[in-house]
PDB file of C-alpha atoms and ligand atoms in Angstrom:
ATOM      1  CA  MET A  26      -0.057  -0.107  -0.034  1.00  0.00           C
ATOM      2  CA  ARG A  27       2.744   2.407   1.099  1.00  0.00           C
ATOM      3  CA  ILE A  28       4.521   1.772  -2.082  1.00  0.00           C
ATOM      4  CA  ASN A  29       1.553   2.292  -4.120  1.00  0.00           C
ATOM      5  CA  ALA A  30       0.633   5.686  -2.229  1.00  0.00           C
ATOM      6  CA  GLY A  31       4.152   6.711  -2.827  1.00  0.00           C
ATOM      7  CA  SER A  32       4.298   6.043  -6.491  1.00  0.00           C
ATOM      8  CA  SER A  33       0.975   7.845  -7.135  1.00  0.00           C
ATOM      9  CA  MET A  34       2.294  10.883  -5.352  1.00  0.00           C
ATOM     10  CA  THR A  35       5.210  10.609  -7.544  1.00  0.00           C
ATOM     11  CA  VAL A  36       3.223  10.377 -10.632  1.00  0.00           C
ATOM     12  CA  ARG A  37       1.085  13.433  -9.673  1.00  0.00           C
ATOM     13  CA  ARG A  38       4.166  15.393  -8.779  1.00  0.00           C
ATOM     14  CA  GLY A  39       5.478  14.449 -12.342  1.00  0.00           C
ATOM     15  CA  TRP A  40       2.410  15.826 -13.824  1.00  0.00           C
ATOM     16  CA  ARG A  41       2.362  18.905 -12.017  1.00  0.00           C
ATOM     17  CA  LYS A  42       6.051  19.413 -13.164  1.00  0.00           C
ATOM     18  CA  ALA A  43       5.308  18.614 -16.842  1.00  0.00           C
ATOM     19  CA  ALA A  44       2.291  20.914 -16.836  1.00  0.00           C
ATOM     20  CA  ARG A  45       4.520  23.841 -15.469  1.00  0.00           C
ATOM     21  CA  TRP A  46       6.969  23.137 -18.092  1.00  0.00           C
ATOM     22  CA  LEU A  47       4.238  23.161 -20.573  1.00  0.00           C
ATOM     23  CA  VAL A  48       2.961  26.515 -19.377  1.00  0.00           C
ATOM     24  CA  THR A  49       6.599  28.047 -19.516  1.00  0.00           C
ATOM     25  CA  VAL A  50       7.250  26.653 -22.887  1.00  0.00           C
ATOM     26  CA  LEU A  51       3.876  28.327 -24.067  1.00  0.00           C
ATOM     27  CA  VAL A  52       4.294  31.541 -22.486  1.00  0.00           C
ATOM     28  CA  LEU A  53       7.787  31.732 -24.290  1.00  0.00           C
ATOM     29  CA  PHE A  54       6.332  30.648 -27.362  1.00  0.00           C
ATOM     30  CA  LEU A  55       3.728  33.335 -27.214  1.00  0.00           C
ATOM     31  CA  ASN A  56       6.208  36.137 -26.013  1.00  0.00           C
ATOM     32  CA  ALA A  57       8.256  35.079 -29.269  1.00  0.00           C
ATOM     33  CA  ALA A  58       5.229  35.256 -31.474  1.00  0.00           C
ATOM     34  CA  VAL A  59       4.297  38.620 -30.154  1.00  0.00           C
ATOM     35  CA  ALA A  60       7.887  39.977 -30.599  1.00  0.00           C
ATOM     36  CA  ALA A  61       8.214  38.575 -33.825  1.00  0.00           C
ATOM     37  CA  ASP A  62       4.669  40.247 -34.849  1.00  0.00           C
ATOM     38  CA  ASP A  63       5.972  43.426 -33.247  1.00  0.00           C
ATOM     39  CA  MET A  64       9.303  43.419 -35.383  1.00  0.00           C
ATOM     40  CA  ALA A  65       7.074  42.507 -38.549  1.00  0.00           C
ATOM     41  CA  ARG A  66       4.955  45.652 -37.916  1.00  0.00           C
ATOM     42  CA  GLU A  67       7.998  48.017 -37.265  1.00  0.00           C
ATOM     43  CA  ARG A  68       9.729  46.412 -40.543  1.00  0.00           C
ATOM     44  CA  GLN A  69       6.562  47.408 -42.469  1.00  0.00           C
ATOM     45  CA  ALA A  70       6.528  50.762 -41.092  1.00  0.00           C
ATOM     46  CA  MET A  71      10.269  51.218 -41.913  1.00  0.00           C
ATOM     47  CA  VAL A  72       9.412  50.125 -45.732  1.00  0.00           C
ATOM     48  CA  ASP A  73       6.586  52.620 -45.779  1.00  0.00           C
ATOM     49  CA  GLU A  74       8.801  55.388 -44.567  1.00  0.00           C
ATOM     50  CA  VAL A  75      11.499  54.524 -47.063  1.00  0.00           C
ATOM     51  CA  ALA A  76       9.046  54.624 -49.962  1.00  0.00           C
ATOM     52  CA  SER A  77       7.622  57.827 -49.160  1.00  0.00           C
ATOM     53  CA  MET A  78      11.070  59.387 -48.532  1.00  0.00           C
ATOM     54  CA  ALA A  79      12.045  58.023 -52.092  1.00  0.00           C
ATOM     55  CA  ARG A  80       8.896  59.892 -53.494  1.00  0.00           C
ATOM     56  CA  ALA A  81       9.736  63.168 -51.683  1.00  0.00           C
ATOM     57  CA  PHE A  82      13.328  63.026 -52.832  1.00  0.00           C
ATOM     58  CA  GLY A  83      12.599  61.763 -56.344  1.00  0.00           C
ATOM     59  CA  ALA A  84      15.291  59.098 -55.589  1.00  0.00           C
ATOM     60  CA  GLY A  85      15.934  55.780 -57.320  1.00  0.00           C
ATOM     61  CA  ALA A  86      15.985  54.629 -60.996  1.00  0.00           C
ATOM     62  CA  GLY A  87      12.354  55.606 -61.568  1.00  0.00           C
ATOM     63  CA  ARG A  88      13.000  58.898 -59.824  1.00  0.00           C
ATOM     64  CA  GLY A  89      10.834  58.509 -56.767  1.00  0.00           C
ATOM     65  CA  ALA A  90       8.649  55.370 -57.134  1.00  0.00           C
ATOM     66  CA  LEU A  91      11.124  52.682 -55.908  1.00  0.00           C
ATOM     67  CA  ASP A  92      10.602  49.082 -57.709  1.00  0.00           C
ATOM     68  CA  PRO A  93       7.870  47.269 -55.601  1.00  0.00           C
ATOM     69  CA  ARG A  94      10.184  44.187 -55.649  1.00  0.00           C
ATOM     70  CA  VAL A  95      12.802  46.192 -54.148  1.00  0.00           C
ATOM     71  CA  LEU A  96      10.545  47.442 -51.354  1.00  0.00           C
ATOM     72  CA  ALA A  97       9.125  43.785 -50.724  1.00  0.00           C
ATOM     73  CA  ALA A  98      12.492  42.460 -50.249  1.00  0.00           C
ATOM     74  CA  LEU A  99      13.324  45.273 -47.650  1.00  0.00           C
ATOM     75  CA  GLY A 100      10.240  43.863 -45.959  1.00  0.00           C
ATOM     76  CA  ARG A 101      11.505  40.457 -45.880  1.00  0.00           C
ATOM     77  CA  VAL A 102      15.116  40.939 -44.507  1.00  0.00           C
ATOM     78  CA  PRO A 103      15.168  40.761 -40.522  1.00  0.00           C
ATOM     79  CA  ARG A 104      17.398  43.793 -40.041  1.00  0.00           C
ATOM     80  CA  HIS A 105      17.221  43.096 -36.278  1.00  0.00           C
ATOM     81  CA  GLU A 106      19.429  40.132 -36.899  1.00  0.00           C
ATOM     82  CA  PHE A 107      22.203  42.370 -38.399  1.00  0.00           C
ATOM     83  CA  VAL A 108      22.841  44.538 -35.404  1.00  0.00           C
ATOM     84  CA  SER A 109      24.128  43.646 -31.981  1.00  0.00           C
ATOM     85  CA  GLY A 110      21.511  42.722 -29.455  1.00  0.00           C
ATOM     86  CA  ALA A 111      21.715  46.115 -27.652  1.00  0.00           C
ATOM     87  CA  LEU A 112      20.691  47.851 -30.600  1.00  0.00           C
ATOM     88  CA  ARG A 113      17.745  45.556 -31.643  1.00  0.00           C
ATOM     89  CA  PHE A 114      15.311  48.210 -30.329  1.00  0.00           C
ATOM     90  CA  ALA A 115      16.533  50.679 -33.164  1.00  0.00           C
ATOM     91  CA  ALA A 116      16.819  48.013 -36.016  1.00  0.00           C
ATOM     92  CA  TYR A 117      13.853  49.311 -37.958  1.00  0.00           C
ATOM     93  CA  ALA A 118      14.707  53.040 -37.313  1.00  0.00           C
ATOM     94  CA  ASN A 119      15.347  54.416 -40.731  1.00  0.00           C
ATOM     95  CA  ARG A 120      18.845  55.332 -39.792  1.00  0.00           C
ATOM     96  CA  PRO A 121      22.487  53.859 -39.979  1.00  0.00           C
ATOM     97  CA  LEU A 122      23.808  51.799 -36.964  1.00  0.00           C
ATOM     98  CA  PRO A 123      27.047  51.094 -35.631  1.00  0.00           C
ATOM     99  CA  ILE A 124      28.140  47.295 -36.438  1.00  0.00           C
ATOM    100  CA  GLY A 125      31.450  47.584 -34.605  1.00  0.00           C
ATOM    101  CA  HIS A 126      35.263  48.238 -35.813  1.00  0.00           C
ATOM    102  CA  GLY A 127      34.069  51.940 -36.659  1.00  0.00           C
ATOM    103  CA  GLN A 128      31.703  50.742 -39.387  1.00  0.00           C
ATOM    104  CA  THR A 129      27.950  51.090 -39.928  1.00  0.00           C
ATOM    105  CA  ILE A 130      24.933  49.304 -41.609  1.00  0.00           C
ATOM    106  CA  SER A 131      23.625  51.822 -43.983  1.00  0.00           C
ATOM    107  CA  GLN A 132      20.208  53.535 -43.586  1.00  0.00           C
ATOM    108  CA  PRO A 133      17.592  51.411 -44.924  1.00  0.00           C
ATOM    109  CA  PHE A 134      16.492  54.481 -47.373  1.00  0.00           C
ATOM    110  CA  ILE A 135      20.128  54.337 -48.748  1.00  0.00           C
ATOM    111  CA  VAL A 136      20.045  50.608 -49.202  1.00  0.00           C
ATOM    112  CA  ALA A 137      16.753  50.890 -51.121  1.00  0.00           C
ATOM    113  CA  VAL A 138      17.770  53.584 -53.258  1.00  0.00           C
ATOM    114  CA  MET A 139      21.270  51.725 -54.296  1.00  0.00           C
ATOM    115  CA  THR A 140      19.568  48.333 -54.912  1.00  0.00           C
ATOM    116  CA  ASP A 141      16.815  50.186 -57.028  1.00  0.00           C
ATOM    117  CA  LEU A 142      19.473  51.861 -59.005  1.00  0.00           C
ATOM    118  CA  LEU A 143      21.017  48.382 -59.812  1.00  0.00           C
ATOM    119  CA  LYS A 144      17.943  47.264 -61.671  1.00  0.00           C
ATOM    120  CA  VAL A 145      18.962  43.448 -61.135  1.00  0.00           C
ATOM    121  CA  GLY A 146      16.524  40.907 -62.120  1.00  0.00           C
ATOM    122  CA  ALA A 147      15.883  37.325 -60.828  1.00  0.00           C
ATOM    123  CA  GLY A 148      16.386  34.386 -63.422  1.00  0.00           C
ATOM    124  CA  GLY A 149      13.291  32.828 -64.932  1.00  0.00           C
ATOM    125  CA  THR A 150      11.927  32.894 -68.394  1.00  0.00           C
ATOM    126  CA  ALA A 151      11.743  35.951 -70.649  1.00  0.00           C
ATOM    127  CA  SER A 152       8.342  36.770 -72.323  1.00  0.00           C
ATOM    128  CA  ASP A 153       9.745  35.104 -75.380  1.00  0.00           C
ATOM    129  CA  GLY A 154      10.254  31.813 -73.685  1.00  0.00           C
ATOM    130  CA  THR A 155      13.982  31.947 -73.407  1.00  0.00           C
ATOM    131  CA  PRO A 156      15.607  31.320 -70.227  1.00  0.00           C
ATOM    132  CA  ARG A 157      17.319  33.864 -68.292  1.00  0.00           C
ATOM    133  CA  GLU A 158      20.166  33.383 -65.747  1.00  0.00           C
ATOM    134  CA  PRO A 159      19.839  35.100 -62.371  1.00  0.00           C
ATOM    135  CA  GLY A 160      21.849  38.434 -62.355  1.00  0.00           C
ATOM    136  CA  ALA A 161      25.176  38.403 -60.704  1.00  0.00           C
ATOM    137  CA  VAL A 162      26.102  41.096 -58.445  1.00  0.00           C
ATOM    138  CA  LEU A 163      29.517  42.229 -56.795  1.00  0.00           C
ATOM    139  CA  GLU A 164      29.125  43.967 -53.354  1.00  0.00           C
ATOM    140  CA  ILE A 165      32.443  45.959 -51.950  1.00  0.00           C
ATOM    141  CA  GLY A 166      31.975  46.211 -48.166  1.00  0.00           C
ATOM    142  CA  THR A 167      29.982  43.429 -46.785  1.00  0.00           C
ATOM    143  CA  GLY A 168      29.738  45.121 -43.329  1.00  0.00           C
ATOM    144  CA  SER A 169      27.001  43.288 -41.538  1.00  0.00           C
ATOM    145  CA  GLY A 170      25.739  41.418 -44.657  1.00  0.00           C
ATOM    146  CA  TYR A 171      22.350  43.504 -44.722  1.00  0.00           C
ATOM    147  CA  GLN A 172      22.787  44.918 -48.236  1.00  0.00           C
ATOM    148  CA  ALA A 173      23.778  41.475 -49.593  1.00  0.00           C
ATOM    149  CA  ALA A 174      20.769  39.954 -48.112  1.00  0.00           C
ATOM    150  CA  VAL A 175      18.346  42.428 -49.581  1.00  0.00           C
ATOM    151  CA  LEU A 176      20.041  41.865 -52.877  1.00  0.00           C
ATOM    152  CA  ALA A 177      19.784  38.019 -52.415  1.00  0.00           C
ATOM    153  CA  GLU A 178      16.025  38.468 -51.631  1.00  0.00           C
ATOM    154  CA  LEU A 179      15.700  39.673 -55.294  1.00  0.00           C
ATOM    155  CA  GLY A 180      16.950  36.324 -56.557  1.00  0.00           C
ATOM    156  CA  VAL A 181      20.428  37.243 -57.687  1.00  0.00           C
ATOM    157  CA  LYS A 182      23.674  35.544 -56.872  1.00  0.00           C
ATOM    158  CA  VAL A 183      25.743  38.009 -54.617  1.00  0.00           C
ATOM    159  CA  TRP A 184      29.600  38.146 -54.304  1.00  0.00           C
ATOM    160  CA  SER A 185      30.393  40.328 -51.433  1.00  0.00           C
ATOM    161  CA  ILE A 186      34.132  41.351 -50.261  1.00  0.00           C
ATOM    162  CA  GLU A 187      34.790  42.887 -46.631  1.00  0.00           C
ATOM    163  CA  ILE A 188      38.324  44.186 -45.754  1.00  0.00           C
ATOM    164  CA  VAL A 189      37.927  44.060 -41.835  1.00  0.00           C
ATOM    165  CA  GLU A 190      38.322  40.276 -41.079  1.00  0.00           C
ATOM    166  CA  PRO A 191      36.141  39.988 -38.121  1.00  0.00           C
ATOM    167  CA  LEU A 192      33.223  41.652 -39.850  1.00  0.00           C
ATOM    168  CA  ALA A 193      33.747  39.396 -42.934  1.00  0.00           C
ATOM    169  CA  LYS A 194      33.706  36.281 -40.515  1.00  0.00           C
ATOM    170  CA  GLU A 195      30.525  37.613 -38.635  1.00  0.00           C
ATOM    171  CA  ALA A 196      28.780  38.397 -41.702  1.00  0.00           C
ATOM    172  CA  THR A 197      29.402  35.057 -43.459  1.00  0.00           C
ATOM    173  CA  GLU A 198      28.234  33.195 -40.346  1.00  0.00           C
ATOM    174  CA  ARG A 199      24.808  35.390 -40.162  1.00  0.00           C
ATOM    175  CA  LEU A 200      24.239  34.967 -43.713  1.00  0.00           C
ATOM    176  CA  LEU A 201      24.587  31.158 -43.546  1.00  0.00           C
ATOM    177  CA  ARG A 202      22.464  30.912 -40.342  1.00  0.00           C
ATOM    178  CA  LEU A 203      19.762  33.064 -42.010  1.00  0.00           C
ATOM    179  CA  GLY A 204      19.791  30.768 -45.053  1.00  0.00           C
ATOM    180  CA  TYR A 205      21.190  33.074 -47.676  1.00  0.00           C
ATOM    181  CA  ALA A 206      22.814  30.470 -49.785  1.00  0.00           C
ATOM    182  CA  ASN A 207      23.078  32.785 -52.724  1.00  0.00           C
ATOM    183  CA  VAL A 208      25.536  34.960 -51.174  1.00  0.00           C
ATOM    184  CA  THR A 209      29.434  34.057 -51.119  1.00  0.00           C
ATOM    185  CA  THR A 210      31.746  36.239 -49.044  1.00  0.00           C
ATOM    186  CA  LYS A 211      35.330  36.698 -48.733  1.00  0.00           C
ATOM    187  CA  PHE A 212      37.758  38.925 -46.769  1.00  0.00           C
ATOM    188  CA  GLY A 213      40.024  41.109 -48.664  1.00  0.00           C
ATOM    189  CA  ASP A 214      40.463  44.486 -50.435  1.00  0.00           C
ATOM    190  CA  GLY A 215      37.397  45.018 -52.595  1.00  0.00           C
ATOM    191  CA  TYR A 216      39.168  47.790 -54.840  1.00  0.00           C
ATOM    192  CA  HIS A 217      40.287  45.023 -57.358  1.00  0.00           C
ATOM    193  CA  GLY A 218      37.213  43.329 -57.393  1.00  0.00           C
ATOM    194  CA  TRP A 219      36.482  39.559 -57.869  1.00  0.00           C
ATOM    195  CA  PRO A 220      37.511  38.807 -61.405  1.00  0.00           C
ATOM    196  CA  GLU A 221      37.135  35.008 -60.937  1.00  0.00           C
ATOM    197  CA  HIS A 222      33.564  35.549 -60.721  1.00  0.00           C
ATOM    198  CA  GLY A 223      33.014  38.417 -63.010  1.00  0.00           C
ATOM    199  CA  PRO A 224      31.869  39.985 -65.029  1.00  0.00           C
ATOM    200  CA  PHE A 225      28.921  41.239 -63.025  1.00  0.00           C
ATOM    201  CA  ASP A 226      25.615  42.638 -64.220  1.00  0.00           C
ATOM    202  CA  ALA A 227      25.721  44.989 -61.320  1.00  0.00           C
ATOM    203  CA  ILE A 228      28.346  46.085 -58.712  1.00  0.00           C
ATOM    204  CA  VAL A 229      27.565  47.984 -55.649  1.00  0.00           C
ATOM    205  CA  VAL A 230      30.064  49.727 -53.562  1.00  0.00           C
ATOM    206  CA  THR A 231      29.137  50.650 -49.826  1.00  0.00           C
ATOM    207  CA  ALA A 232      31.933  52.628 -48.816  1.00  0.00           C
ATOM    208  CA  ALA A 233      33.168  56.115 -50.360  1.00  0.00           C
ATOM    209  CA  ALA A 234      35.916  55.940 -52.860  1.00  0.00           C
ATOM    210  CA  SER A 235      38.232  58.872 -54.122  1.00  0.00           C
ATOM    211  CA  HIS A 236      37.569  57.713 -57.649  1.00  0.00           C
ATOM    212  CA  VAL A 237      35.690  54.876 -59.610  1.00  0.00           C
ATOM    213  CA  PRO A 238      37.982  51.940 -59.208  1.00  0.00           C
ATOM    214  CA  PRO A 239      39.045  50.846 -62.849  1.00  0.00           C
ATOM    215  CA  PRO A 240      39.213  47.224 -61.978  1.00  0.00           C
ATOM    216  CA  LEU A 241      35.472  47.176 -60.924  1.00  0.00           C
ATOM    217  CA  VAL A 242      34.538  49.075 -64.357  1.00  0.00           C
ATOM    218  CA  ARG A 243      36.409  46.346 -66.225  1.00  0.00           C
ATOM    219  CA  GLN A 244      34.393  43.733 -64.432  1.00  0.00           C
ATOM    220  CA  LEU A 245      31.031  45.291 -65.245  1.00  0.00           C
ATOM    221  CA  LYS A 246      29.237  43.470 -67.982  1.00  0.00           C
ATOM    222  CA  PRO A 247      28.170  45.555 -71.021  1.00  0.00           C
ATOM    223  CA  GLY A 248      24.694  46.704 -70.145  1.00  0.00           C
ATOM    224  CA  GLY A 249      25.948  46.503 -66.497  1.00  0.00           C
ATOM    225  CA  ARG A 250      25.240  49.090 -63.750  1.00  0.00           C
ATOM    226  CA  MET A 251      27.457  50.225 -60.943  1.00  0.00           C
ATOM    227  CA  VAL A 252      26.405  52.365 -57.883  1.00  0.00           C
ATOM    228  CA  ILE A 253      29.223  53.804 -55.904  1.00  0.00           C
ATOM    229  CA  PRO A 254      29.541  57.015 -53.444  1.00  0.00           C
ATOM    230  CA  VAL A 255      32.542  59.046 -54.430  1.00  0.00           C
ATOM    231  CA  GLY A 256      34.046  61.944 -52.840  1.00  0.00           C
ATOM    232  CA  ALA A 257      36.226  62.967 -49.725  1.00  0.00           C
ATOM    233  CA  ALA A 258      36.313  60.742 -46.709  1.00  0.00           C
ATOM    234  CA  PHE A 259      34.257  62.070 -43.874  1.00  0.00           C
ATOM    235  CA  GLN A 260      32.426  64.450 -45.923  1.00  0.00           C
ATOM    236  CA  THR A 261      29.406  64.483 -48.160  1.00  0.00           C
ATOM    237  CA  GLN A 262      30.021  62.242 -51.284  1.00  0.00           C
ATOM    238  CA  GLN A 263      27.879  62.081 -54.604  1.00  0.00           C
ATOM    239  CA  LEU A 264      26.072  58.655 -55.317  1.00  0.00           C
ATOM    240  CA  LEU A 265      27.333  57.760 -58.724  1.00  0.00           C
ATOM    241  CA  LEU A 266      25.485  55.722 -61.261  1.00  0.00           C
ATOM    242  CA  VAL A 267      27.936  54.099 -63.717  1.00  0.00           C
ATOM    243  CA  GLU A 268      26.638  52.395 -66.755  1.00  0.00           C
ATOM    244  CA  LYS A 269      28.256  50.323 -69.260  1.00  0.00           C
ATOM    245  CA  ARG A 270      26.655  50.380 -72.479  1.00  0.00           C
ATOM    246  CA  GLY A 271      26.520  47.428 -75.000  1.00  0.00           C
ATOM    247  CA  ASP A 272      29.476  48.876 -77.047  1.00  0.00           C
ATOM    248  CA  GLY A 273      31.577  49.245 -73.959  1.00  0.00           C
ATOM    249  CA  THR A 274      31.463  53.007 -73.420  1.00  0.00           C
ATOM    250  CA  VAL A 275      30.817  54.228 -69.870  1.00  0.00           C
ATOM    251  CA  THR A 276      28.632  56.898 -68.629  1.00  0.00           C
ATOM    252  CA  THR A 277      28.456  58.272 -65.093  1.00  0.00           C
ATOM    253  CA  ARG A 278      25.496  60.325 -63.380  1.00  0.00           C
ATOM    254  CA  GLN A 279      25.417  61.931 -60.154  1.00  0.00           C
ATOM    255  CA  MET A 280      22.300  60.727 -58.314  1.00  0.00           C
ATOM    256  CA  MET A 281      22.303  62.253 -54.902  1.00  0.00           C
ATOM    257  CA  PRO A 282      24.533  63.409 -52.003  1.00  0.00           C
ATOM    258  CA  VAL A 283      25.314  60.699 -49.384  1.00  0.00           C
ATOM    259  CA  ARG A 284      27.582  60.017 -46.691  1.00  0.00           C
ATOM    260  CA  PHE A 285      29.599  56.867 -46.265  1.00  0.00           C
ATOM    261  CA  VAL A 286      32.716  55.392 -44.235  1.00  0.00           C
ATOM    262  CA  PRO A 287      35.668  55.468 -46.478  1.00  0.00           C
ATOM    263  CA  LEU A 288      36.999  52.760 -48.781  1.00  0.00           C
ATOM    264  CA  THR A 289      40.135  51.679 -47.331  1.00  0.00           C
ATOM    265  CA  GLY A 290      42.791  49.441 -48.170  1.00  0.00           C
ATOM    266  CA  GLY A 291      46.386  49.771 -49.745  1.00  0.00           C
ATOM    267  CA  HIS A 292      45.318  50.242 -53.409  1.00  0.00           C
TER     268      HIS A 292
HETATM  269  N1  SAH B 324      26.739  47.145 -46.873  1.00  0.00           N
HETATM  270  C1  SAH B 324      27.093  47.223 -45.507  1.00  0.00           C
HETATM  271  C2  SAH B 324      27.371  48.459 -45.067  1.00  0.00           C
HETATM  272  C3  SAH B 324      28.933  48.763 -45.253  1.00  0.00           C
HETATM  273  S1  SAH B 324      29.738  49.846 -44.397  1.00  0.00           S
HETATM  274  C4  SAH B 324      25.860  46.654 -44.702  1.00  0.00           C
HETATM  275  O1  SAH B 324      24.795  46.284 -45.322  1.00  0.00           O
HETATM  276  O2  SAH B 324      26.011  46.390 -43.550  1.00  0.00           O
HETATM  277  C5  SAH B 324      31.201  49.815 -45.511  1.00  0.00           C
HETATM  278  C6  SAH B 324      32.008  48.590 -45.234  1.00  0.00           C
HETATM  279  O3  SAH B 324      32.798  48.657 -46.232  1.00  0.00           O
HETATM  280  C7  SAH B 324      32.579  48.387 -44.106  1.00  0.00           C
HETATM  281  O4  SAH B 324      32.445  47.219 -43.441  1.00  0.00           O
HETATM  282  C8  SAH B 324      34.433  48.514 -44.317  1.00  0.00           C
HETATM  283  O5  SAH B 324      35.040  47.684 -43.475  1.00  0.00           O
HETATM  284  C9  SAH B 324      34.129  47.988 -45.737  1.00  0.00           C
HETATM  285  N2  SAH B 324      35.235  48.334 -46.485  1.00  0.00           N
HETATM  286  C10 SAH B 324      36.095  49.413 -46.622  1.00  0.00           C
HETATM  287  N3  SAH B 324      37.007  49.438 -47.468  1.00  0.00           N
HETATM  288  C11 SAH B 324      36.905  48.391 -47.947  1.00  0.00           C
HETATM  289  C12 SAH B 324      37.668  47.740 -49.192  1.00  0.00           C
HETATM  290  N4  SAH B 324      38.721  48.370 -49.833  1.00  0.00           N
HETATM  291  N5  SAH B 324      37.220  46.503 -49.409  1.00  0.00           N
HETATM  292  C13 SAH B 324      36.259  45.890 -48.932  1.00  0.00           C
HETATM  293  N6  SAH B 324      35.418  46.346 -47.780  1.00  0.00           N
HETATM  294  C14 SAH B 324      35.788  47.511 -47.572  1.00  0.00           C
END
C-alpha cells in the first residue's frame, strides 16, 4: 500500500512538473510570437517610410517610385538580426547603426535607393520563352551583410568582399544562419573586385571611394550598372550611377549626396 501511495504521489508530482513546463514553454512561445509580430509591424513601417522618402526626394531609378520588388525585399530581411542585441530596439528606425570596428550598417533608405538603381533581375523565363540566368552582383563592403541579404532576396547571386576580417567572418556566419545560400563572401580588398566570378551585371560599393576603381569598371558586363559613393572621406560624397553600354562606353551620373565610411585598403 505504502509503495502504491508513494508512487501515485510521484506520478502526480511528475504531472504537475510537466504542466508547469508546458505553461513555461507556451508563455515563451507566445512572447516570441508577439515579439516577431511587433518586429514585422515595425519593419513594414520602415518600408513605408522608405517608400515615401524616395517619393519626396525623387530618388531611385524611377526617380521617386521605388521598384515594388525592392520594397518587398526590404520587408523580408530581418534587419534586427544584422545589429547587436543592444541595438535591436532601433533596428527598424530609418537610420544607419554602428556594427563595430568603426563601421555602420547603412540607412535602409540608402540601401533601397542603391538596390533600386542597380535594376537587378532574378532568373526565370523571358516573355519570348528564353530562359534567363539570375543576375550576378558584386558588393564591396559586406559590413553586416544586410545589403547583400536585400540583394539575395531579389533572386540574384551575390559576391561580397569585406576588408575587416572579424566583420567578414561575422557576416558570413550570419548570412549562412539566416539561409542566404546565394551570397558568397570573402575577406580582402574589394578595390580589385573579384575577377574569377565576373563580369557582373551589377556592382555596388558601400564605402566612399576617391574615384571609380578601374578594375571594377572592367568587371562590369556591357549593359551593367555600378552604384558607388565618390568623394572625400568623412564629408558628403556623390552617389554615382556608372553604366556600361552595349558597345563598352561608360557613362556616369550623379544621383544624390550621401555620407559613407571611407573605402580603405592599400590600393
Ligand atoms: N553594406 C554594409 C555596410 C557597409 S559599411 C551593410 O549592409 O551592412 C562599409 C563597409 O566597407 C565596412 O564594413 C568597411 O570595412 C568596408 N570596406 C571599406 N573599404 C573596403 C575595401 N577596400 N574592400 C572591402 N571592404 C571595404
